PDB file of C-alpha atoms in Angstrom:
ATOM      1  CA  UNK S 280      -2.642   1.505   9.405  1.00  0.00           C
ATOM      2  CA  UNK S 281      -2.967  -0.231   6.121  1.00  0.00           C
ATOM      3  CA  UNK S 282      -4.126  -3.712   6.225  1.00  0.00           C
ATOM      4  CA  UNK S 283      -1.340  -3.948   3.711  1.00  0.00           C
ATOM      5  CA  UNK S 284       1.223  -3.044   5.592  1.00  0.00           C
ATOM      6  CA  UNK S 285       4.894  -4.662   4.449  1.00  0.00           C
ATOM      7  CA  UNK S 286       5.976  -8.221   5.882  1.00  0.00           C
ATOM      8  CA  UNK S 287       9.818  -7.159   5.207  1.00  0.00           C
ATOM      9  CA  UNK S 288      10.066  -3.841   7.724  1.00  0.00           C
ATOM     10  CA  UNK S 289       7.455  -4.912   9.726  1.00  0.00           C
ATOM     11  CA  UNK S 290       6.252  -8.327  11.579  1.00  0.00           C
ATOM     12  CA  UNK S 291       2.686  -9.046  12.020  1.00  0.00           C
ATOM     13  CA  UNK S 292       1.542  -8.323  15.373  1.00  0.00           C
ATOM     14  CA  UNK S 293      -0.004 -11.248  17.815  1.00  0.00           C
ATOM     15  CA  UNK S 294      -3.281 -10.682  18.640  1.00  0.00           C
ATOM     16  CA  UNK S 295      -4.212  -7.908  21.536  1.00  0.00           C
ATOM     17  CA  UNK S 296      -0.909  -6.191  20.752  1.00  0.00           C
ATOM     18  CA  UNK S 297      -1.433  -2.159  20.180  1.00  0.00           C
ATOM     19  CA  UNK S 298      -0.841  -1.117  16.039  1.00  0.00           C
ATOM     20  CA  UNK S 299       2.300  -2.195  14.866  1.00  0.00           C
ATOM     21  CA  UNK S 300       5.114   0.258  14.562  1.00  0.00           C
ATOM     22  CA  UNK S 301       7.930   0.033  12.110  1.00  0.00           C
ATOM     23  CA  UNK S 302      11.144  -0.248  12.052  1.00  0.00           C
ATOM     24  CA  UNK S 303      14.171  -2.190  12.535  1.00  0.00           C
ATOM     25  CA  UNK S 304      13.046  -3.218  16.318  1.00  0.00           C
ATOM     26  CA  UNK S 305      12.397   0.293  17.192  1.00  0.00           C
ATOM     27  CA  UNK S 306       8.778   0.846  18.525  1.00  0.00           C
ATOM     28  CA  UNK S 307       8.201   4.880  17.452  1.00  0.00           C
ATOM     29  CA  UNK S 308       4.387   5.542  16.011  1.00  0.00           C
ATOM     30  CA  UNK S 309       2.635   7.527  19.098  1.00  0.00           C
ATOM     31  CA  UNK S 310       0.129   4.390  19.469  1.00  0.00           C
ATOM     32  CA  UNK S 311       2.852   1.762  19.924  1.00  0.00           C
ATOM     33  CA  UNK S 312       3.613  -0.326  22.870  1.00  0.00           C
ATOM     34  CA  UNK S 313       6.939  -1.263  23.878  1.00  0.00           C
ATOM     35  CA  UNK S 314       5.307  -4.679  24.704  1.00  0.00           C
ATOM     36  CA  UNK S 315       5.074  -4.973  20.825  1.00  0.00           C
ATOM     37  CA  UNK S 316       8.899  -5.516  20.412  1.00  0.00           C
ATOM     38  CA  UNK S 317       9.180  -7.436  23.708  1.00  0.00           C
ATOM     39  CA  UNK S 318       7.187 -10.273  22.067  1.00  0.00           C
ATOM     40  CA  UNK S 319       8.229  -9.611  18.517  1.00  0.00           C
ATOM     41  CA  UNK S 320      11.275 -10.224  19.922  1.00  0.00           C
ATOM     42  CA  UNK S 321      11.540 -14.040  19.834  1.00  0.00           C
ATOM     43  CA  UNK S 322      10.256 -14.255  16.119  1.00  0.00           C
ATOM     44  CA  UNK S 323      11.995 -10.944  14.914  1.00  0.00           C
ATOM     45  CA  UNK S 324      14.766 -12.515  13.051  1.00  0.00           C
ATOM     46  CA  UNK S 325      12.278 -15.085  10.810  1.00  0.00           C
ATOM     47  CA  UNK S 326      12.052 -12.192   7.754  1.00  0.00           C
ATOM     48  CA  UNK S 327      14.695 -12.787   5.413  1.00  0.00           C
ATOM     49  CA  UNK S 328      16.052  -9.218   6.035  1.00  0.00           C
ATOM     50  CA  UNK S 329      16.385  -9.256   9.888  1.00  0.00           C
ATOM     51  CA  UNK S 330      17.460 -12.877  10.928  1.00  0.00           C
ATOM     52  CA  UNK S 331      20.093 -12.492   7.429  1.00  0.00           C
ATOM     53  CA  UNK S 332      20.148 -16.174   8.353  1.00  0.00           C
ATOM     54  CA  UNK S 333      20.079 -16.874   4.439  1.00  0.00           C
ATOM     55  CA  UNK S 334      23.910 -17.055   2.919  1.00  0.00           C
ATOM     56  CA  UNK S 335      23.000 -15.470  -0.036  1.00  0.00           C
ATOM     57  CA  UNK S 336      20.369 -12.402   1.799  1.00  0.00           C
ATOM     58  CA  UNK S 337      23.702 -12.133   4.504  1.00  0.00           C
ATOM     59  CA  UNK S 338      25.965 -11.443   1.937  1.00  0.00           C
ATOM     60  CA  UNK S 339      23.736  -8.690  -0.251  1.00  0.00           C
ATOM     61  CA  UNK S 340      23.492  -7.182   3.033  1.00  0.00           C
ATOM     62  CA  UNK S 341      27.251  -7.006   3.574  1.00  0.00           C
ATOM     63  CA  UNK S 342      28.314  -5.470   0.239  1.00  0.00           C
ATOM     64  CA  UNK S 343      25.822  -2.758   0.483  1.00  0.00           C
ATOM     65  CA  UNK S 344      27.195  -2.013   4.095  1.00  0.00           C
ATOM     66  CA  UNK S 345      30.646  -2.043   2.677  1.00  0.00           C
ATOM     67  CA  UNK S 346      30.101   0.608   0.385  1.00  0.00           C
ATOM     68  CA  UNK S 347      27.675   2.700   2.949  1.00  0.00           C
ATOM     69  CA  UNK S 348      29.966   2.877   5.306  1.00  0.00           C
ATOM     70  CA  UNK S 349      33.238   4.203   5.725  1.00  0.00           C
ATOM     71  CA  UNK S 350      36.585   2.604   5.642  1.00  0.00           C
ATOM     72  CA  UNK S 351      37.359   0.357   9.021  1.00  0.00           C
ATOM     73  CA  UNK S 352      37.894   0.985  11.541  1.00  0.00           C
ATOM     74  CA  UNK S 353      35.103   3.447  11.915  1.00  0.00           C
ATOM     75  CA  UNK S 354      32.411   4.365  14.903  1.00  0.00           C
ATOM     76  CA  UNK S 355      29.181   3.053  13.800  1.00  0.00           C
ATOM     77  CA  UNK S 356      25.975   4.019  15.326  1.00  0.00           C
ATOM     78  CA  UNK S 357      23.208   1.474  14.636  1.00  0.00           C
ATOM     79  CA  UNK S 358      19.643   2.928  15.372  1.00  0.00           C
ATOM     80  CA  UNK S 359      16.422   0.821  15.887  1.00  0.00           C
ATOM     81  CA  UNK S 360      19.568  -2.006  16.344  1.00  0.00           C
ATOM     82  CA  UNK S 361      17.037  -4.862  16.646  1.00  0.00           C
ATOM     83  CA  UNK S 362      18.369  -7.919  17.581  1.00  0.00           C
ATOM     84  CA  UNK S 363      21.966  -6.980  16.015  1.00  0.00           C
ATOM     85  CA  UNK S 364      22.126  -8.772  12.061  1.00  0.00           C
ATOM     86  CA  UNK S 365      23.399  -5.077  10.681  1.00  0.00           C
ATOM     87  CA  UNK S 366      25.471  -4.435  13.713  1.00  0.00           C
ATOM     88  CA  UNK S 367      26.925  -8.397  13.213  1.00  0.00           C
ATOM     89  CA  UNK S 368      28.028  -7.348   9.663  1.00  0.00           C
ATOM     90  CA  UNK S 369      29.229  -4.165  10.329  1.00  0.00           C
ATOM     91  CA  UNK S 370      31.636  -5.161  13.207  1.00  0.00           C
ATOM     92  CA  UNK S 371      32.632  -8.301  11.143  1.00  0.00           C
ATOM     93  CA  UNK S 372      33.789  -5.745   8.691  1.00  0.00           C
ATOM     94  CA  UNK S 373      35.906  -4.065  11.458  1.00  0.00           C
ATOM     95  CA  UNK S 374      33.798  -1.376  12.439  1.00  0.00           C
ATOM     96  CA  UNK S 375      33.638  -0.174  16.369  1.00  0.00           C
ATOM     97  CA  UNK S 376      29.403  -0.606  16.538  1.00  0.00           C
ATOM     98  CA  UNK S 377      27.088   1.234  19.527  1.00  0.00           C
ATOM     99  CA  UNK S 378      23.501  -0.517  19.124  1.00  0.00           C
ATOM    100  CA  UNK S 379      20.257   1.412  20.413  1.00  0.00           C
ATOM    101  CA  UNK S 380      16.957  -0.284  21.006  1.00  0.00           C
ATOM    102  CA  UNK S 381      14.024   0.045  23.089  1.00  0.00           C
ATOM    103  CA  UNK S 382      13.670  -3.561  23.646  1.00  0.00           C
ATOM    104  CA  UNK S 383      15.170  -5.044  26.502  1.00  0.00           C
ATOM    105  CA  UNK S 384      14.795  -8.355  24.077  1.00  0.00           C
ATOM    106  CA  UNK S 385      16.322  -7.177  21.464  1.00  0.00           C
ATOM    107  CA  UNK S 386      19.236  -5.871  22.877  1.00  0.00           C
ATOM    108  CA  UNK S 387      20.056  -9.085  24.597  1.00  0.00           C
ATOM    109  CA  UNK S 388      19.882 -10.673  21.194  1.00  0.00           C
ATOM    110  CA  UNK S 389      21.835  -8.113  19.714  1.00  0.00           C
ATOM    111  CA  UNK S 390      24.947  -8.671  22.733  1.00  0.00           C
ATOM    112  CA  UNK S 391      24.627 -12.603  21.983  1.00  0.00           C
ATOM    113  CA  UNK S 392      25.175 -11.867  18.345  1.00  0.00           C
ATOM    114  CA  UNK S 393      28.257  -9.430  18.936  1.00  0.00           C
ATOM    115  CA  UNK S 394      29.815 -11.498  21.723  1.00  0.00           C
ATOM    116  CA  UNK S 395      33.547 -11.233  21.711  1.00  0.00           C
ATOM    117  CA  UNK S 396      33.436  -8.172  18.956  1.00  0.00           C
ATOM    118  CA  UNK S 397      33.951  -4.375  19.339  1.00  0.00           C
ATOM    119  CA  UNK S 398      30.390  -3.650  19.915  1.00  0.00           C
ATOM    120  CA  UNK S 399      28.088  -2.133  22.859  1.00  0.00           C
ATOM    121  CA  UNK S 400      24.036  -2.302  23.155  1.00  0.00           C
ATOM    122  CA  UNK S 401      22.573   0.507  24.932  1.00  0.00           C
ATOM    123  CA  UNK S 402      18.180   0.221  25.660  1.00  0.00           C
ATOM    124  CA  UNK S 403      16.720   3.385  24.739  1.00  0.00           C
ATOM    125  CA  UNK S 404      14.703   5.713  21.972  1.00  0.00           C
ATOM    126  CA  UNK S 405      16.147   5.625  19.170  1.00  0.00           C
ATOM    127  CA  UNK S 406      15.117   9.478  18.138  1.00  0.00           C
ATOM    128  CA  UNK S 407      17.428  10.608  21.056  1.00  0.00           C
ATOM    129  CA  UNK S 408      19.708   7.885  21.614  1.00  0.00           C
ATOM    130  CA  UNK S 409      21.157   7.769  25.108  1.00  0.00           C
ATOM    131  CA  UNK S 410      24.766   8.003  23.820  1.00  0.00           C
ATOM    132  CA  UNK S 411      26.310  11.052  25.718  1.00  0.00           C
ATOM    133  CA  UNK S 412      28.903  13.465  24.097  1.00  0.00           C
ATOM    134  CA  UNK S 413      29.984  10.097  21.955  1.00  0.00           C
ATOM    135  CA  UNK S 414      30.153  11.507  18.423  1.00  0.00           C
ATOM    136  CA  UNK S 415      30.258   8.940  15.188  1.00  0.00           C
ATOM    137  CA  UNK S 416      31.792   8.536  11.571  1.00  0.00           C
ATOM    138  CA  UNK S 417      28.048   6.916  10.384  1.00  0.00           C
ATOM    139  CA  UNK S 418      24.785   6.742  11.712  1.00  0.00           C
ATOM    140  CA  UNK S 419      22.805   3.566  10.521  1.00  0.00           C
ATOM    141  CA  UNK S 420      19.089   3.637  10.768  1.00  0.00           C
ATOM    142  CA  UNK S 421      17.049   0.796   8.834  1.00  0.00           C
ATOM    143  CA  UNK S 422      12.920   1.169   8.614  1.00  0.00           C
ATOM    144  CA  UNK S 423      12.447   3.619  11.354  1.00  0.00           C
ATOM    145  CA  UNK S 424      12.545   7.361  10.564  1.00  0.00           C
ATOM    146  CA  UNK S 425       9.386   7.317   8.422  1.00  0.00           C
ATOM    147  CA  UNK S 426       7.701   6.302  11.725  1.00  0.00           C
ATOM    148  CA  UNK S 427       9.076   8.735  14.188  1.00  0.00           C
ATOM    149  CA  UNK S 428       6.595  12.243  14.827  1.00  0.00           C
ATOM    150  CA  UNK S 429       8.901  14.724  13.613  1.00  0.00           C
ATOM    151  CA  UNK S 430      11.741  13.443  10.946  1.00  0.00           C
ATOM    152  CA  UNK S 431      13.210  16.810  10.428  1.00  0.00           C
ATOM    153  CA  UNK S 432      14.085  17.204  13.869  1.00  0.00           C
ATOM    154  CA  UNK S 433      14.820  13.524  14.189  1.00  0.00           C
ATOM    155  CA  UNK S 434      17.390  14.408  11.167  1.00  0.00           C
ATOM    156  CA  UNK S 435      18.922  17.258  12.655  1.00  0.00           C
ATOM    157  CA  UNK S 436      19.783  15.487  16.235  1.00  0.00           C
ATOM    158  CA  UNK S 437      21.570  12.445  14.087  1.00  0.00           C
ATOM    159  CA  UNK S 438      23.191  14.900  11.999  1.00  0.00           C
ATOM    160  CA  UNK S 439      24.962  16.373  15.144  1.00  0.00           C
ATOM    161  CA  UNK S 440      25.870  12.863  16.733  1.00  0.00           C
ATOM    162  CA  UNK S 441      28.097  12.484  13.490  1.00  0.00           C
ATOM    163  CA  UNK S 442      32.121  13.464  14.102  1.00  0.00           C
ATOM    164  CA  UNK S 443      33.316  15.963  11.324  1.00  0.00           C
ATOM    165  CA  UNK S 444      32.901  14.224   7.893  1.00  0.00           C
ATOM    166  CA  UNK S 445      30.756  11.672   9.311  1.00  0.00           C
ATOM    167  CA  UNK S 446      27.878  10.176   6.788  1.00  0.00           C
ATOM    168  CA  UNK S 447      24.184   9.388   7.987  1.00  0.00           C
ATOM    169  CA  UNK S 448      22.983   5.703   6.192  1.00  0.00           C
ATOM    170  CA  UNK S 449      19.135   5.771   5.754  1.00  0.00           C
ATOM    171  CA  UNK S 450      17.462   2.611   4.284  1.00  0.00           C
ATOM    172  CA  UNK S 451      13.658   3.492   4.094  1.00  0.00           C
ATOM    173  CA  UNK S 452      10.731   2.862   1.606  1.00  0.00           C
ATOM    174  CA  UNK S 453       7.089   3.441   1.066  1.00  0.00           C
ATOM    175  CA  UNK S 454       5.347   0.388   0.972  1.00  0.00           C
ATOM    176  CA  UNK S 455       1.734  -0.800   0.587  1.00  0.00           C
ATOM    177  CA  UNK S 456      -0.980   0.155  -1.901  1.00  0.00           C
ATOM    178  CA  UNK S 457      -4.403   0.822  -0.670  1.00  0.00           C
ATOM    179  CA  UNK S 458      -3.092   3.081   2.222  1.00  0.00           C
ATOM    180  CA  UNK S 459       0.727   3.647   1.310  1.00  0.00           C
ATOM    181  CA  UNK S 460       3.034   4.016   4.424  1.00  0.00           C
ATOM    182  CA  UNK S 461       6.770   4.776   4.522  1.00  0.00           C
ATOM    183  CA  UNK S 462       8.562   7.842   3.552  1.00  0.00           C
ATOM    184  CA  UNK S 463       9.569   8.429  -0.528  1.00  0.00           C
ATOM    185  CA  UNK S 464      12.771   8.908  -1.362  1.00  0.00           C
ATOM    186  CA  UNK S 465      12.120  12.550  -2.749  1.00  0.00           C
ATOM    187  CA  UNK S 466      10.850  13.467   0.401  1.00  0.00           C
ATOM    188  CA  UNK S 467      13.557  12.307   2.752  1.00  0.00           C
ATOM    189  CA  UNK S 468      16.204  14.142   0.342  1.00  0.00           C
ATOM    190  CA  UNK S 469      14.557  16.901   0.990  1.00  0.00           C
ATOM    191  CA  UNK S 470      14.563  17.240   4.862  1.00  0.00           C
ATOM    192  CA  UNK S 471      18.563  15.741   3.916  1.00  0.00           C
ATOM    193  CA  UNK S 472      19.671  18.175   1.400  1.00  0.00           C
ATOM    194  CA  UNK S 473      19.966  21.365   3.675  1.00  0.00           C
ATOM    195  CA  UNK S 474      21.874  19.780   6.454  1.00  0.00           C
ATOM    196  CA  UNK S 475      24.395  17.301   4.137  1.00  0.00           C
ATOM    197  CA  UNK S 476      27.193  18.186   1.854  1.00  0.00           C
ATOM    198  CA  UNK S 477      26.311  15.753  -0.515  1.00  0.00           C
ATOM    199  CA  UNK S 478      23.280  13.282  -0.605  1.00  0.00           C
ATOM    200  CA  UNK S 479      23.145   9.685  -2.912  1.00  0.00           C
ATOM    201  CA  UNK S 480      19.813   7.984  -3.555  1.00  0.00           C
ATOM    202  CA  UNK S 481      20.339   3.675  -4.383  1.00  0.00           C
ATOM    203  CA  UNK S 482      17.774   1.730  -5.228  1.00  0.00           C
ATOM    204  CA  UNK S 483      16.910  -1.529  -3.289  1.00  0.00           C
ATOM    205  CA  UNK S 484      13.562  -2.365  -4.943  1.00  0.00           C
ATOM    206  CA  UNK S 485      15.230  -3.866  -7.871  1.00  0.00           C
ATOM    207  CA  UNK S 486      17.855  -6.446  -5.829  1.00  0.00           C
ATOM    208  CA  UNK S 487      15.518  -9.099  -4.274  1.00  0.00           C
ATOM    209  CA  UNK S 488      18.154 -10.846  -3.106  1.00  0.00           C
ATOM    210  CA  UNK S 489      18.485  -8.430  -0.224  1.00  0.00           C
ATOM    211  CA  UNK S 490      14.460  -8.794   0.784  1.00  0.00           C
ATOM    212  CA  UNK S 491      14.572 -12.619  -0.062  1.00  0.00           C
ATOM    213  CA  UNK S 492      11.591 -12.590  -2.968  1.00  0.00           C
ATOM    214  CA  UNK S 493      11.057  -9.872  -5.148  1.00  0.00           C
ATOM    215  CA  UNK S 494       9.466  -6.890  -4.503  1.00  0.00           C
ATOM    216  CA  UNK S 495       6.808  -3.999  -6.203  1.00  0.00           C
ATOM    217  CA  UNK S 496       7.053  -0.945  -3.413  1.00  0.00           C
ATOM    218  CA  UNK S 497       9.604   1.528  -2.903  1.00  0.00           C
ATOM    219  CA  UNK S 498      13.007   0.758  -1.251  1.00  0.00           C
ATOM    220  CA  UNK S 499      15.956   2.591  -1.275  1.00  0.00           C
ATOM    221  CA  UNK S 500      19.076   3.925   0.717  1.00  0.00           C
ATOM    222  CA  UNK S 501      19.702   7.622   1.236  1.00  0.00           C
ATOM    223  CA  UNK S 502      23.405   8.073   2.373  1.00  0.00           C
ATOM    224  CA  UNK S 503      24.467  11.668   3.155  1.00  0.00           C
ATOM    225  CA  UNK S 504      27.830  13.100   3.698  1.00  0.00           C
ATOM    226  CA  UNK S 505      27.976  16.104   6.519  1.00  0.00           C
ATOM    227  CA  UNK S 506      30.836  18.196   6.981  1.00  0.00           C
ATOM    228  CA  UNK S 507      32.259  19.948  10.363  1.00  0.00           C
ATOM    229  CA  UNK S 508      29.731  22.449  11.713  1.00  0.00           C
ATOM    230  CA  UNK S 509      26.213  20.613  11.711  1.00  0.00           C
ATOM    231  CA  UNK S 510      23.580  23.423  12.390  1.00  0.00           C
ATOM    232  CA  UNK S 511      21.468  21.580  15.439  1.00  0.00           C
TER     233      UNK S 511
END
């Protein structure tokens, strides 16, 4: 793990804690410890981009959601959940939201945030989320595919939690120079392309606003459209 890894997707770990994984509170490298996000937990929210405690970071957040996703009311699945600030938008914008974490912590966040709105927080992976026969009309996963063993797979099991014209919201980057982590944007269309009926690229690097400072590395939004019939 790069020494220079990103402060945005991922907090610094406390000392004695295993590597730290990435993601939007979802622990997936292979050497990660769910301990991680049970401490991480009570500082999580600090970046700029998690806590969206800033007026101006909440609202950059919101009108990219608004376009992502599709008209309200719609059955949003929100991956790697963390404690709940994409969830909070999304069900503010009338959206029906399931949240999936590992952390205990961060789901009980998460139901704090979304008290009193149309949401549910289930603890679990977030590569197989523990959602049943429940089908969606978008999966929303921040900062955690590039992280999980096998993204194609990963990919193909979102893919067929989505209800027929359902759309798959992927906000990723590669970030760090010495030892780059993250996923490109070229690559992730890639594994996309075959299963999606239409794939758009955005690019976040540029808007600071939503990061709260400017940044140099990659960061972007993949969102793909999938029709009826998603091969599994």
């Amino acid at each position: 793990m790069s020494t220079e890894a990103p402060a945005d997707p991922v907090p610094q770990p406390s000392a004695g804690l295993p590597n730290p994984p990435a993601g939007q509170g979802e622990s997936a490298l292979p050497t990660a410890d769910a301990a991680y996000w049970e401490e991480a937990a009570a500082s999580f929210d600090d970046e700029p981009d998690h806590g969206l405690r800033d007026p101006a970071v909440r609202s950059a957040w919101a009108a990219r959601l608004r376009s992502w996703l599709p008209s309200a009311p719609a059955a949003v699945l929100d991956l790697g959940c963390g404690t709940g600030s994409l969830a909070l938008l999304a069900a503010e914008q009338g959206h029906r939201v399931t949240g999936v974490d590992r952390s205990p912590r961060m789901i009980a966040q998460a139901r704090g945030k979304l008290a009193g709105h149309d949401a549910a927080f289930l603890v679990g992976d977030a590569a197989e989320p523990p959602v049943g026969e429940q089908r969606f009309d978008a999966v929303l996963v921040r900062h955690v595919l590039w992280a999980l063993p096998d993204p194609s797979a990963v990919l193909r099991h979102w893919a067929g939690l989505l209800a027929p014209g359902g759309r798959l919201v992927l906000v990723e980057g590669r970030w760090g120079e010495a030892e780059p982590i993250g996923i490109p944007a070229g690559e992730l269309t890639a594994l996309v392309e075959p299963l999606a009926a239409h794939t758009h690229v955005e690019d976040l690097s540029h808007d600071p606003v939503l990061w709260g400072k400017e940044v140099t590395d990659e960061r972007y939004a993949l969102i793909a459209g999938f029709p009826p019939g998603i091969p599994t």
